[in-house]
Short mmCIF file of C-alpha atoms in Angstrom, two decimals:
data_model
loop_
_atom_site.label_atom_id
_atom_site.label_comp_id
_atom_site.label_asym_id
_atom_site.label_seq_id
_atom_site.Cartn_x
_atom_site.Cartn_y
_atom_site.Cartn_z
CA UNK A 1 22.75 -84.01 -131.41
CA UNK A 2 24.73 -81.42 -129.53
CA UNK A 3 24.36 -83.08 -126.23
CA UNK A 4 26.66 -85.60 -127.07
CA UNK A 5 30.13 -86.02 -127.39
CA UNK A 6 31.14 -85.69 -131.14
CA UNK A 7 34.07 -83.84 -131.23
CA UNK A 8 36.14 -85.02 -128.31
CA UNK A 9 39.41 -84.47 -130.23
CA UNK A 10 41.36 -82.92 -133.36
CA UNK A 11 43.41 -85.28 -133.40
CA UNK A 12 43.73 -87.92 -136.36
CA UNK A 13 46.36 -89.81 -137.83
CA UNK A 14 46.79 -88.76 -141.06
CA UNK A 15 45.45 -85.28 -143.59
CA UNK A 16 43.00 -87.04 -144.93
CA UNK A 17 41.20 -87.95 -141.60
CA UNK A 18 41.58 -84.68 -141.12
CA UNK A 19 40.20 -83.36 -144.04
CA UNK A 20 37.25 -85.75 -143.59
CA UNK A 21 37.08 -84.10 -140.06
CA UNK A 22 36.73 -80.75 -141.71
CA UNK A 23 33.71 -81.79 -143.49
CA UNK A 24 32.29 -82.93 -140.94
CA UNK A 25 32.78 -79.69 -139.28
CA UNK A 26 31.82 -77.43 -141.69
CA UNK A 27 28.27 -79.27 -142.38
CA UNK A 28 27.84 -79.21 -138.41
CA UNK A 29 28.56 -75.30 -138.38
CA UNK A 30 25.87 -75.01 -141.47
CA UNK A 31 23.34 -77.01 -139.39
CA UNK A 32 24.21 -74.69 -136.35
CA UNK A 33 23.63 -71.34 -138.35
CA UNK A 34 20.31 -73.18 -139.27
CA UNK A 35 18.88 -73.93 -136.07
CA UNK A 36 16.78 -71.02 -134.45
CA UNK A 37 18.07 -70.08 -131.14
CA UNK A 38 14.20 -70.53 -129.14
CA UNK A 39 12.99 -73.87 -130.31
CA UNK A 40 16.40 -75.51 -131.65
CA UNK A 41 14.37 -76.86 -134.31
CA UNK A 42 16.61 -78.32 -137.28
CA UNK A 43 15.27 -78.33 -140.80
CA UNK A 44 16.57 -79.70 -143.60
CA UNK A 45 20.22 -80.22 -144.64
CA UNK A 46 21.26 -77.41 -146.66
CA UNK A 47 22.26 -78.59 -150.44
CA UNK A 48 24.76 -75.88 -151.89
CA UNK A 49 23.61 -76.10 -155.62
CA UNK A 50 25.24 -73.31 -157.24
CA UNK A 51 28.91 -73.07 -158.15
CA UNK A 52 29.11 -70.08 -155.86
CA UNK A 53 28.02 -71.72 -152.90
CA UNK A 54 29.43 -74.83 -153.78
CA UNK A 55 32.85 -72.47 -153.76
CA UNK A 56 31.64 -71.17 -150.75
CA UNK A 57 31.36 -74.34 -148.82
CA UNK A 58 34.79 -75.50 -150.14
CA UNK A 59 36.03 -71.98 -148.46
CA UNK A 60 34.42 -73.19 -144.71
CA UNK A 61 36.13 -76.59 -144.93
CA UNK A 62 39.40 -75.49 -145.63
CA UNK A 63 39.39 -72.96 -143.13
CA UNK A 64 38.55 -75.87 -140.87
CA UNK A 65 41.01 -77.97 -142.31
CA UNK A 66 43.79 -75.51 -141.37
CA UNK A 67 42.44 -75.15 -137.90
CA UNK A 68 42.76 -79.17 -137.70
CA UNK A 69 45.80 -79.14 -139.46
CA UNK A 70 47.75 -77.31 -137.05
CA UNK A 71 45.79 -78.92 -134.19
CA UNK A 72 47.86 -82.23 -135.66
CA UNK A 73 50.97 -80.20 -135.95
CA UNK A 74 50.65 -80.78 -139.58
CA UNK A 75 50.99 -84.25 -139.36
CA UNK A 76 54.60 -83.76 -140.04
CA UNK A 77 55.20 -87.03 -137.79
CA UNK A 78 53.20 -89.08 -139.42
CA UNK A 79 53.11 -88.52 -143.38
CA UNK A 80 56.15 -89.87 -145.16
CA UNK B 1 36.75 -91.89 -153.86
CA UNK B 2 37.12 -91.09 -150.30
CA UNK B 3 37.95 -94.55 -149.66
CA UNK B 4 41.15 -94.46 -151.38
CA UNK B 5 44.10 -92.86 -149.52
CA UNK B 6 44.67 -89.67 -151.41
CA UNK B 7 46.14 -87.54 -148.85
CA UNK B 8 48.75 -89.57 -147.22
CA UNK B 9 50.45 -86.67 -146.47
CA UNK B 10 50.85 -82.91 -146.98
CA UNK B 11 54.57 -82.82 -147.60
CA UNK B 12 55.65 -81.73 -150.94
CA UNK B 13 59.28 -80.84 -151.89
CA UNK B 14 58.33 -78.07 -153.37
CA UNK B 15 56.28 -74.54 -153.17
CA UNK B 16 55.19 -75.26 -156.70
CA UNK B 17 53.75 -78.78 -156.06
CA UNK B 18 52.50 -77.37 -152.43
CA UNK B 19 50.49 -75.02 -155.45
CA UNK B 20 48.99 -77.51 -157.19
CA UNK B 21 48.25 -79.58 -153.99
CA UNK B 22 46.53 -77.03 -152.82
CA UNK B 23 44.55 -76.90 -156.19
CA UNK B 24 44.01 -80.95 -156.15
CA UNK B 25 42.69 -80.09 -152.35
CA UNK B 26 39.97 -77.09 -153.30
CA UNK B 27 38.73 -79.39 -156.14
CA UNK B 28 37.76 -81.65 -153.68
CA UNK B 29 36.50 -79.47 -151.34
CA UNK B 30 33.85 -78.62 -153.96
CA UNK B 31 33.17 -81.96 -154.83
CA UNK B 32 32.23 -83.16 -151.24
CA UNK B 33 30.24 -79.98 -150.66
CA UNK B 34 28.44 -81.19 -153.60
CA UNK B 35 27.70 -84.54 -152.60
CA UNK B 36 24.79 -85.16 -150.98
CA UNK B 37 24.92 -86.51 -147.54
CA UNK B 38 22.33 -89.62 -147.48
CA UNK B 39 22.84 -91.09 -151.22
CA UNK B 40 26.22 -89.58 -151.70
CA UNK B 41 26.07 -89.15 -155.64
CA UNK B 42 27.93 -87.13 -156.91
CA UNK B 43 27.60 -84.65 -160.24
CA UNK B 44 29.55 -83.16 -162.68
CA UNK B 45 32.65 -81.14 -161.81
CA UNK B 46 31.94 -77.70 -161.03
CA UNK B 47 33.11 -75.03 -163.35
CA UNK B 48 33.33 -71.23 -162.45
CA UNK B 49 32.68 -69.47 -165.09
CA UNK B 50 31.90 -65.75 -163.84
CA UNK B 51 35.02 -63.68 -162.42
CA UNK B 52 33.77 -63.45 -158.57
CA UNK B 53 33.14 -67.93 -158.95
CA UNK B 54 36.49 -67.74 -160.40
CA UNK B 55 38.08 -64.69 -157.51
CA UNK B 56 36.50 -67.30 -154.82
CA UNK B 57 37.88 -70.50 -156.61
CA UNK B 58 41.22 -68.70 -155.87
CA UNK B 59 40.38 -67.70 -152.35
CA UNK B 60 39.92 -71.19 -151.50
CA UNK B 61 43.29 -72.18 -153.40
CA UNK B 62 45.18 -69.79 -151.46
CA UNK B 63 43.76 -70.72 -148.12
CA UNK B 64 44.84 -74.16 -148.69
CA UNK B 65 47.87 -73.22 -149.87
CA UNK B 66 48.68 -71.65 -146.46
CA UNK B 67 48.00 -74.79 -144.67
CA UNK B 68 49.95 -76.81 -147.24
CA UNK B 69 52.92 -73.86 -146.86
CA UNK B 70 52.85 -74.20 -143.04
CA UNK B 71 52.56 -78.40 -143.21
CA UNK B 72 56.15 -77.69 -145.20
CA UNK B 73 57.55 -75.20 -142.92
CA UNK B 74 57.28 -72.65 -145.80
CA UNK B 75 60.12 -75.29 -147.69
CA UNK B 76 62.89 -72.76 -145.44
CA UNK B 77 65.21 -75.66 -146.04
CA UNK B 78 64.57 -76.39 -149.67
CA UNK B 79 64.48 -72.99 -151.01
CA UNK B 80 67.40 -70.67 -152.60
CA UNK C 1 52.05 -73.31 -168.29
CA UNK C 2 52.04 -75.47 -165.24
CA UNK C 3 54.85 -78.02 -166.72
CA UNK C 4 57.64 -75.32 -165.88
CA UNK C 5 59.04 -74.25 -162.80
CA UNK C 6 57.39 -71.21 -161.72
CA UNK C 7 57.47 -71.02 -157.81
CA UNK C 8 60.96 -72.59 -156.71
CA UNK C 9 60.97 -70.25 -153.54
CA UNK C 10 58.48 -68.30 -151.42
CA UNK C 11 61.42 -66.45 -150.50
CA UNK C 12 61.59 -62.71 -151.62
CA UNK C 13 64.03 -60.28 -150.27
CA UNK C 14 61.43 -57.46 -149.62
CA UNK C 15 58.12 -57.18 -148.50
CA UNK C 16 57.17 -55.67 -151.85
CA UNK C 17 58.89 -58.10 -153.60
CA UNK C 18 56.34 -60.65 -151.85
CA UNK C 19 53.83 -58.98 -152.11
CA UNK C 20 54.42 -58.61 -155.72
CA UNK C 21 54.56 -62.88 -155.89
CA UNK C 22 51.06 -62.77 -154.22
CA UNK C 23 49.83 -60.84 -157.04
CA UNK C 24 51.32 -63.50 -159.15
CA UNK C 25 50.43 -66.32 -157.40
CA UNK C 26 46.68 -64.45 -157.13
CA UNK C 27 46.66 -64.59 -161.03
CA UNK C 28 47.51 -68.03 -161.36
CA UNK C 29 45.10 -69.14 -158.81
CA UNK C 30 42.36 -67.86 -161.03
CA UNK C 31 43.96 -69.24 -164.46
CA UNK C 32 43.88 -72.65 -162.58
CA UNK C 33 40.41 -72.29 -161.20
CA UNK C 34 38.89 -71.31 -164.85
CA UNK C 35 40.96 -73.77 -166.33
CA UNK C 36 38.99 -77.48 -166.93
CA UNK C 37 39.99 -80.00 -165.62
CA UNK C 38 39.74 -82.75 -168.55
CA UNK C 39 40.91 -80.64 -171.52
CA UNK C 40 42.98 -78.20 -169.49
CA UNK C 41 41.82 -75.49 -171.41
CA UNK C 42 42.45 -71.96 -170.68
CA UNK C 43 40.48 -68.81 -171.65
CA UNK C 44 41.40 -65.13 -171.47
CA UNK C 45 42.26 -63.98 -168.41
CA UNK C 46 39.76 -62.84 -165.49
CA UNK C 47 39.50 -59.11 -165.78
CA UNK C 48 37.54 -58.26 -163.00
CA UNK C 49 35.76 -55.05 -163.45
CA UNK C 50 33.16 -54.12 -160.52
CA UNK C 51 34.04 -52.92 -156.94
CA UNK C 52 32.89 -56.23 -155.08
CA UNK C 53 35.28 -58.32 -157.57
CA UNK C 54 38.17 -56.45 -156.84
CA UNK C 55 37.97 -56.40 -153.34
CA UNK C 56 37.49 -60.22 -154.13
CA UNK C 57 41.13 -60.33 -156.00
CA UNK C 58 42.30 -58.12 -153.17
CA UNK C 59 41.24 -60.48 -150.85
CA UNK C 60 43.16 -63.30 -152.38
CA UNK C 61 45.80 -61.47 -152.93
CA UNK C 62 46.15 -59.91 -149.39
CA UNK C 63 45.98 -63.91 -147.95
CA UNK C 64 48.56 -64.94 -150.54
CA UNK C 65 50.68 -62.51 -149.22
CA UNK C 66 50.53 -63.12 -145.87
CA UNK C 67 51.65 -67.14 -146.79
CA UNK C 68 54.91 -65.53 -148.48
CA UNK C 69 55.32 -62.93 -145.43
CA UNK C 70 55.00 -65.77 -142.67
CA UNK C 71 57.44 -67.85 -145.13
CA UNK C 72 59.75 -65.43 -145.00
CA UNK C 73 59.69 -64.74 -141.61
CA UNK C 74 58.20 -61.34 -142.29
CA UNK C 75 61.28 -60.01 -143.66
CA UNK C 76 62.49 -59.12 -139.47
CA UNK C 77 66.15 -59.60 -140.74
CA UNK C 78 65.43 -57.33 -143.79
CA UNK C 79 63.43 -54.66 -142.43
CA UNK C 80 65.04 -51.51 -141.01
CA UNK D 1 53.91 -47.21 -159.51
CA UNK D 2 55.05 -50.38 -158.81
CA UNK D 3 58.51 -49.50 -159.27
CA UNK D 4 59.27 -47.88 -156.80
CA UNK D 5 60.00 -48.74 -153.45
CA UNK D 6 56.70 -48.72 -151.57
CA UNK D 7 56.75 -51.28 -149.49
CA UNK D 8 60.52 -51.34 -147.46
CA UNK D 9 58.96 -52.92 -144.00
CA UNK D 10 56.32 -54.35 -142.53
CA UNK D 11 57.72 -52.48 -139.15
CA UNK D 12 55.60 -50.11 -137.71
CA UNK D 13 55.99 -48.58 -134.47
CA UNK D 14 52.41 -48.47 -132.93
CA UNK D 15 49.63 -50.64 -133.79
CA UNK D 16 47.80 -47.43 -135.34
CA UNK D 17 50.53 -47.09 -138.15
CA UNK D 18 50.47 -50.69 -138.83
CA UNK D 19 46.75 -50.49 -139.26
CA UNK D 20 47.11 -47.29 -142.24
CA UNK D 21 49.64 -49.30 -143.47
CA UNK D 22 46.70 -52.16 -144.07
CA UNK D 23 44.53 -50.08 -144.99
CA UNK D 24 47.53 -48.46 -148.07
CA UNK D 25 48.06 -52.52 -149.02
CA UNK D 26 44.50 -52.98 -149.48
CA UNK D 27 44.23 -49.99 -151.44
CA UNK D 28 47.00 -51.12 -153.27
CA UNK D 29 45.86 -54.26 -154.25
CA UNK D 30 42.70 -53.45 -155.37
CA UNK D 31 44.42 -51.60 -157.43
CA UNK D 32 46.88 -54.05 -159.05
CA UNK D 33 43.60 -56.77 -159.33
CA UNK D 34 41.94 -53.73 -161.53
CA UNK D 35 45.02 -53.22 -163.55
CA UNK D 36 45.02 -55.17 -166.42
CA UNK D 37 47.77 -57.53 -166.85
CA UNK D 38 49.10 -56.67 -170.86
CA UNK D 39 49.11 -52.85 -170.91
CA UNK D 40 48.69 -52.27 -167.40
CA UNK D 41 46.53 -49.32 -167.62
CA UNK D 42 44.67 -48.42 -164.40
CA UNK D 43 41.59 -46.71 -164.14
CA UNK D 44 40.24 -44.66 -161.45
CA UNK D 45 40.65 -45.87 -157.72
CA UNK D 46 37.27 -47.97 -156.78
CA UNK D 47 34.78 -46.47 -154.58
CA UNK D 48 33.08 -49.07 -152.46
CA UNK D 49 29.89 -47.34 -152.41
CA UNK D 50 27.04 -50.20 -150.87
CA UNK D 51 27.31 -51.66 -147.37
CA UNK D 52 28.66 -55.30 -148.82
CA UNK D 53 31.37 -53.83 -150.67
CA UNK D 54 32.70 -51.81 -147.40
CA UNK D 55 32.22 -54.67 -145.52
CA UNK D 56 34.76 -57.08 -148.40
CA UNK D 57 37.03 -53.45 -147.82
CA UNK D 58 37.11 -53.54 -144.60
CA UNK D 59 37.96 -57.50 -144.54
CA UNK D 60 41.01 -57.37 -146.71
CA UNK D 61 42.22 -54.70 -144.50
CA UNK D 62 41.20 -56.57 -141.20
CA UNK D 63 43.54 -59.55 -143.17
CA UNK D 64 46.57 -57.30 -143.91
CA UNK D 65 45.98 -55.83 -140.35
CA UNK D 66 46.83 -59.18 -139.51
CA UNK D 67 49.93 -59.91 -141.72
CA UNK D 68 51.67 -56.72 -140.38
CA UNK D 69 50.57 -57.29 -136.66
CA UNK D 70 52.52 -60.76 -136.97
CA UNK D 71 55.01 -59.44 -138.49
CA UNK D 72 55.89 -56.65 -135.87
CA UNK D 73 55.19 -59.75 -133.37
CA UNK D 74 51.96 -57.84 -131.96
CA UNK D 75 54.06 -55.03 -131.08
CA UNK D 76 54.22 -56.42 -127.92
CA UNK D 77 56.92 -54.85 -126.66
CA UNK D 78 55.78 -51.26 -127.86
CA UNK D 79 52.61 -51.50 -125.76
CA UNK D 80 51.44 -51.17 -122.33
CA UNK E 1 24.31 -57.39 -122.52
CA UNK E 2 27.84 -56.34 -123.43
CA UNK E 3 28.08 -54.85 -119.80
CA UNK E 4 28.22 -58.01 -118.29
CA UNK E 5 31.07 -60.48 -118.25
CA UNK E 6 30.32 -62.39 -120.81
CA UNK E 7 33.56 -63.87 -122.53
CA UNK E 8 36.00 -63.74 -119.55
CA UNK E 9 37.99 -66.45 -120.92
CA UNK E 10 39.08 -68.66 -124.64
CA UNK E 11 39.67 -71.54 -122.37
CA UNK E 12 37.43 -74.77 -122.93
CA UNK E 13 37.88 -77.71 -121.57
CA UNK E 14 37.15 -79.89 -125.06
CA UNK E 15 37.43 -78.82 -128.61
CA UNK E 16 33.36 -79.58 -128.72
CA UNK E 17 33.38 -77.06 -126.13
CA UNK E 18 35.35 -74.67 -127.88
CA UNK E 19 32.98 -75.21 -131.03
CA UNK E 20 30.02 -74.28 -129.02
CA UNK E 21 31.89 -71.64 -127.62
CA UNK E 22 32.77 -69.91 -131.62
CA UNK E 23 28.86 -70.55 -132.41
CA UNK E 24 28.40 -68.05 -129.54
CA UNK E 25 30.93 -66.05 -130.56
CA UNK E 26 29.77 -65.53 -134.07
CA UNK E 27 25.68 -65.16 -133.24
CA UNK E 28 27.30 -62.27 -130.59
CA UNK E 29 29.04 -60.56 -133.34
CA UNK E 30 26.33 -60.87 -136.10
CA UNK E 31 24.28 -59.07 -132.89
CA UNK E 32 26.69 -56.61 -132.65
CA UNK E 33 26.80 -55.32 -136.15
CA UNK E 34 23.19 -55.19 -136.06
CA UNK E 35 23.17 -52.69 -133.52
CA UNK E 36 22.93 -49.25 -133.98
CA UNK E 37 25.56 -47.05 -133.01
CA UNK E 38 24.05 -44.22 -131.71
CA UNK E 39 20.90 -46.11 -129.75
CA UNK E 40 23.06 -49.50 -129.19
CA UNK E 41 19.00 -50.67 -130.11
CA UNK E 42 19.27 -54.60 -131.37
CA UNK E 43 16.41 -56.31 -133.25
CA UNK E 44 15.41 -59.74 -133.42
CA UNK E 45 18.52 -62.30 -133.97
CA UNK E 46 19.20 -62.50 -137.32
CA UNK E 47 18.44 -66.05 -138.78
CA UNK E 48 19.73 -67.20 -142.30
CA UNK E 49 17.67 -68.83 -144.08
CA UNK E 50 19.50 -69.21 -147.47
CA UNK E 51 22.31 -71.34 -148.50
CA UNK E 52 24.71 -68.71 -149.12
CA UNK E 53 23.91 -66.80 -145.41
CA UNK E 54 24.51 -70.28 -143.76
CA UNK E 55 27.61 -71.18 -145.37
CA UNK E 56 28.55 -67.61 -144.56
CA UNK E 57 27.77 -67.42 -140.84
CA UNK E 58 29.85 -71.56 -140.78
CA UNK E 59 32.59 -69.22 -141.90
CA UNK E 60 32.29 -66.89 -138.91
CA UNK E 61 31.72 -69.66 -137.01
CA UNK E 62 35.08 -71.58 -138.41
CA UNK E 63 37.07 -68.50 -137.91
CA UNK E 64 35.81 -68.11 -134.25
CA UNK E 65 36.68 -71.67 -133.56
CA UNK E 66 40.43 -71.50 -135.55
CA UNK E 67 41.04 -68.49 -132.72
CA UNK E 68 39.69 -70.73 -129.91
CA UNK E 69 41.33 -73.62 -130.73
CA UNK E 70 44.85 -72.06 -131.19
CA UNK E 71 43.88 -70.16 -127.58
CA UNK E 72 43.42 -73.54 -126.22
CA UNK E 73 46.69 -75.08 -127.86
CA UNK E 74 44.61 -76.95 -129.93
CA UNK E 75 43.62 -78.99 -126.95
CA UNK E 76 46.21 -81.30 -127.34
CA UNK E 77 46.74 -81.93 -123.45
CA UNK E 78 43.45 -82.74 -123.24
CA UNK E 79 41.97 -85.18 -126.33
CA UNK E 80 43.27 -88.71 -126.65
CA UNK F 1 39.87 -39.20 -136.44
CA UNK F 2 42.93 -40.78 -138.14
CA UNK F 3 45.11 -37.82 -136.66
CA UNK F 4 44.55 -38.77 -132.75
CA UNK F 5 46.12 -41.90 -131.09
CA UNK F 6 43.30 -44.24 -131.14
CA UNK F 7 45.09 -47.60 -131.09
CA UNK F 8 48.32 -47.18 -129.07
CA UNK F 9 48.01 -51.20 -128.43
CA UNK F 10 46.53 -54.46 -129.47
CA UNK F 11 47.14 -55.79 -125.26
CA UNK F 12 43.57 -55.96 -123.39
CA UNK F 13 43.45 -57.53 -120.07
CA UNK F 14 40.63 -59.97 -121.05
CA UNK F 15 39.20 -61.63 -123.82
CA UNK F 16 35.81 -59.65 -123.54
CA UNK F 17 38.00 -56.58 -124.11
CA UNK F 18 39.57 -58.03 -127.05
CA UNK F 19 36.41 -58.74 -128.35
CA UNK F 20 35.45 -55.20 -128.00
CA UNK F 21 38.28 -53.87 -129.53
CA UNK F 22 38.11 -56.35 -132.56
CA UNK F 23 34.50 -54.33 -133.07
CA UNK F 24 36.14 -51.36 -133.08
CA UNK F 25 38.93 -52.00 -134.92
CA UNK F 26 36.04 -53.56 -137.70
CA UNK F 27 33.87 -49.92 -137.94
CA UNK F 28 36.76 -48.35 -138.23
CA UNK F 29 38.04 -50.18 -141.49
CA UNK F 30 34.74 -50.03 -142.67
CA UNK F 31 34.80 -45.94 -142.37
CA UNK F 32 38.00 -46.22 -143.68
CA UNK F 33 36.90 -48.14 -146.64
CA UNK F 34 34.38 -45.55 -147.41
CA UNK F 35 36.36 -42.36 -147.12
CA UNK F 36 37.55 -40.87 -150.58
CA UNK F 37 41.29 -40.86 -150.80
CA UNK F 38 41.38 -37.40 -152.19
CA UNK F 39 38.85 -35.40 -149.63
CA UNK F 40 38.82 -37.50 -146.98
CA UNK F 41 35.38 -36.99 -146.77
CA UNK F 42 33.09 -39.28 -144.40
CA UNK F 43 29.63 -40.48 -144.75
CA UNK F 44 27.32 -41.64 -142.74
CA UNK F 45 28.29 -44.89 -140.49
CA UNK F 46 27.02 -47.93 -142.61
CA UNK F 47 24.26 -50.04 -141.01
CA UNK F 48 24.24 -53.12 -142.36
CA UNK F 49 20.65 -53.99 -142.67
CA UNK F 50 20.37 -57.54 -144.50
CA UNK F 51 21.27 -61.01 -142.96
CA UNK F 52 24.62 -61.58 -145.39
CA UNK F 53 25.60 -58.12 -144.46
CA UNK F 54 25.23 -58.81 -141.12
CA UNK F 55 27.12 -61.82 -141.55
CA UNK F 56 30.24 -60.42 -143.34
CA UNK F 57 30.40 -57.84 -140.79
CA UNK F 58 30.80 -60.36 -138.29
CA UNK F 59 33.43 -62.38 -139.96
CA UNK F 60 35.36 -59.10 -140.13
CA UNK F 61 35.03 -58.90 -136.01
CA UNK F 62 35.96 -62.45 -136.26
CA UNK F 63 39.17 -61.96 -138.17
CA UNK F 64 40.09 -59.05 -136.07
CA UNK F 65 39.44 -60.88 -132.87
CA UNK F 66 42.00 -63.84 -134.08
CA UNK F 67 44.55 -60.82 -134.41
CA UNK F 68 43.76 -59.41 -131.00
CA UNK F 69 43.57 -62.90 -129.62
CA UNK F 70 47.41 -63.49 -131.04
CA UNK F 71 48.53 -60.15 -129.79
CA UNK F 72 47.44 -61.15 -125.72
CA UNK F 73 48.83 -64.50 -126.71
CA UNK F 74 45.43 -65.77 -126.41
CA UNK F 75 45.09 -64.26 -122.86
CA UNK F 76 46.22 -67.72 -121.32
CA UNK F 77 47.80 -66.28 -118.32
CA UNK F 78 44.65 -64.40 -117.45
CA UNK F 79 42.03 -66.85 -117.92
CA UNK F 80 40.82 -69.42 -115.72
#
């Protein structure tokens, strides 16, 4: 999956393409921190069930959503 | 949900509706970390009820608030 | 509680005045998190009491303030 | 304690004082989270005491670190 | 392994890059708090296995790509 | 320790440096966090030995590397 090009921008055209991009991230990061280094083998997708970790995830995409949100200067030229 | 445009934008006039912004954006955050990727069902809203749930429920608020603050130039121009 | 105007302004005249609105925004941020969402309920507030849930509510409170210091241009004019 | 003028600047001169100045906010506001919000007793200053707990410490101080490093704009022009 | 250069720029020449480029930065600093002080001995990589550890090591890895991407400008020269 | 000048500046020449420094700067927060504020008295260095340990002592290097990274202005004029 990482051998191809999924992330060729941070660029969208509004916040909430932005915020969908943030998911996106944040469940590719999980996957990452998943994978063994050796064999690359990928299990499962992780399923945060508790509140905590639901909270938890929630913290990781809005971290990412800041980082994309600047990326898009805010959007501040496109939102009305 | 996600279908509908509910983040056109991350302008608010205010620091106070920035706030709850920022609240509407960390409920949602937990709500797609919840969802499951492949059937994408979603369950009941999430409530933290111990104090460190709660601490990281406001964690989460306050990082989006930042990125909602920034979005608005920290409202320099509407403040007084 | 939310109905009223509570956070015209991110703008303090002092660093400790800001960082005294990150403490209140911290507080809120928990109120709103514990609060439910279809009733709108509130319950007492979050006293937390061990070591990791402070440093928790320190946590949020040290990013809140760091919003209000960036929004007011980290008090350079003020400072002397 | 609070009323008092604590907190005049976010200026420091060297990078060193702006990091004990972190390291006084954090204590600070692990303080103010412990205080309770109606009589505003406070107890005895928390002792992080197991590696996790130094560890959330040391991040809320690595956070104001940050604050006050932006705010003295990286003390750039104090170094070399 | 730290003698070597190993990080001798932020610089990527995508933001997939620079994502690939904050995993490495994050498993390098998980390695480094592993090691020992004194010795500077390091034991086998760390590998979370639990929700919580994988959401927390996305964080790292979120907070390692927020500092690449605003070293890269957010790769806005570069993504179309 | 706190006596000597041990951080006269946040500049490195390159990112590697930075990255080294952000370590630092992290174990010394963490001893910080552990000291007593009355006798100043330190304990041993803390080894984080489990995997979320590990992990929130990297996201500590990882926050302090974003500050260093800001501080060298990302160390674009010395990468390439």
């Amino acid at each position: 999956m990482l051998d191809d090009v999924w992330l060729p921008t941070l660029n969208t055209h509004t916040p909430q393409e932005g915020f969908e991009l943030a998911v996106k991230l944040s469940r590719l990061a999980v996957m990452v921190a998943q994978s063994c280094d050796d064999d690359g083998q990928r299990t499962r997708p992780v399923q945060p069930d508790e509140a905590s970790q639901l909270i938890g995830a929630a913290h990781v995409i809005a971290l990412n959503f800041q980082t994309i949100a600047a990326a898009n200067d805010w959007w501040r030229h496109h939102s009305h």
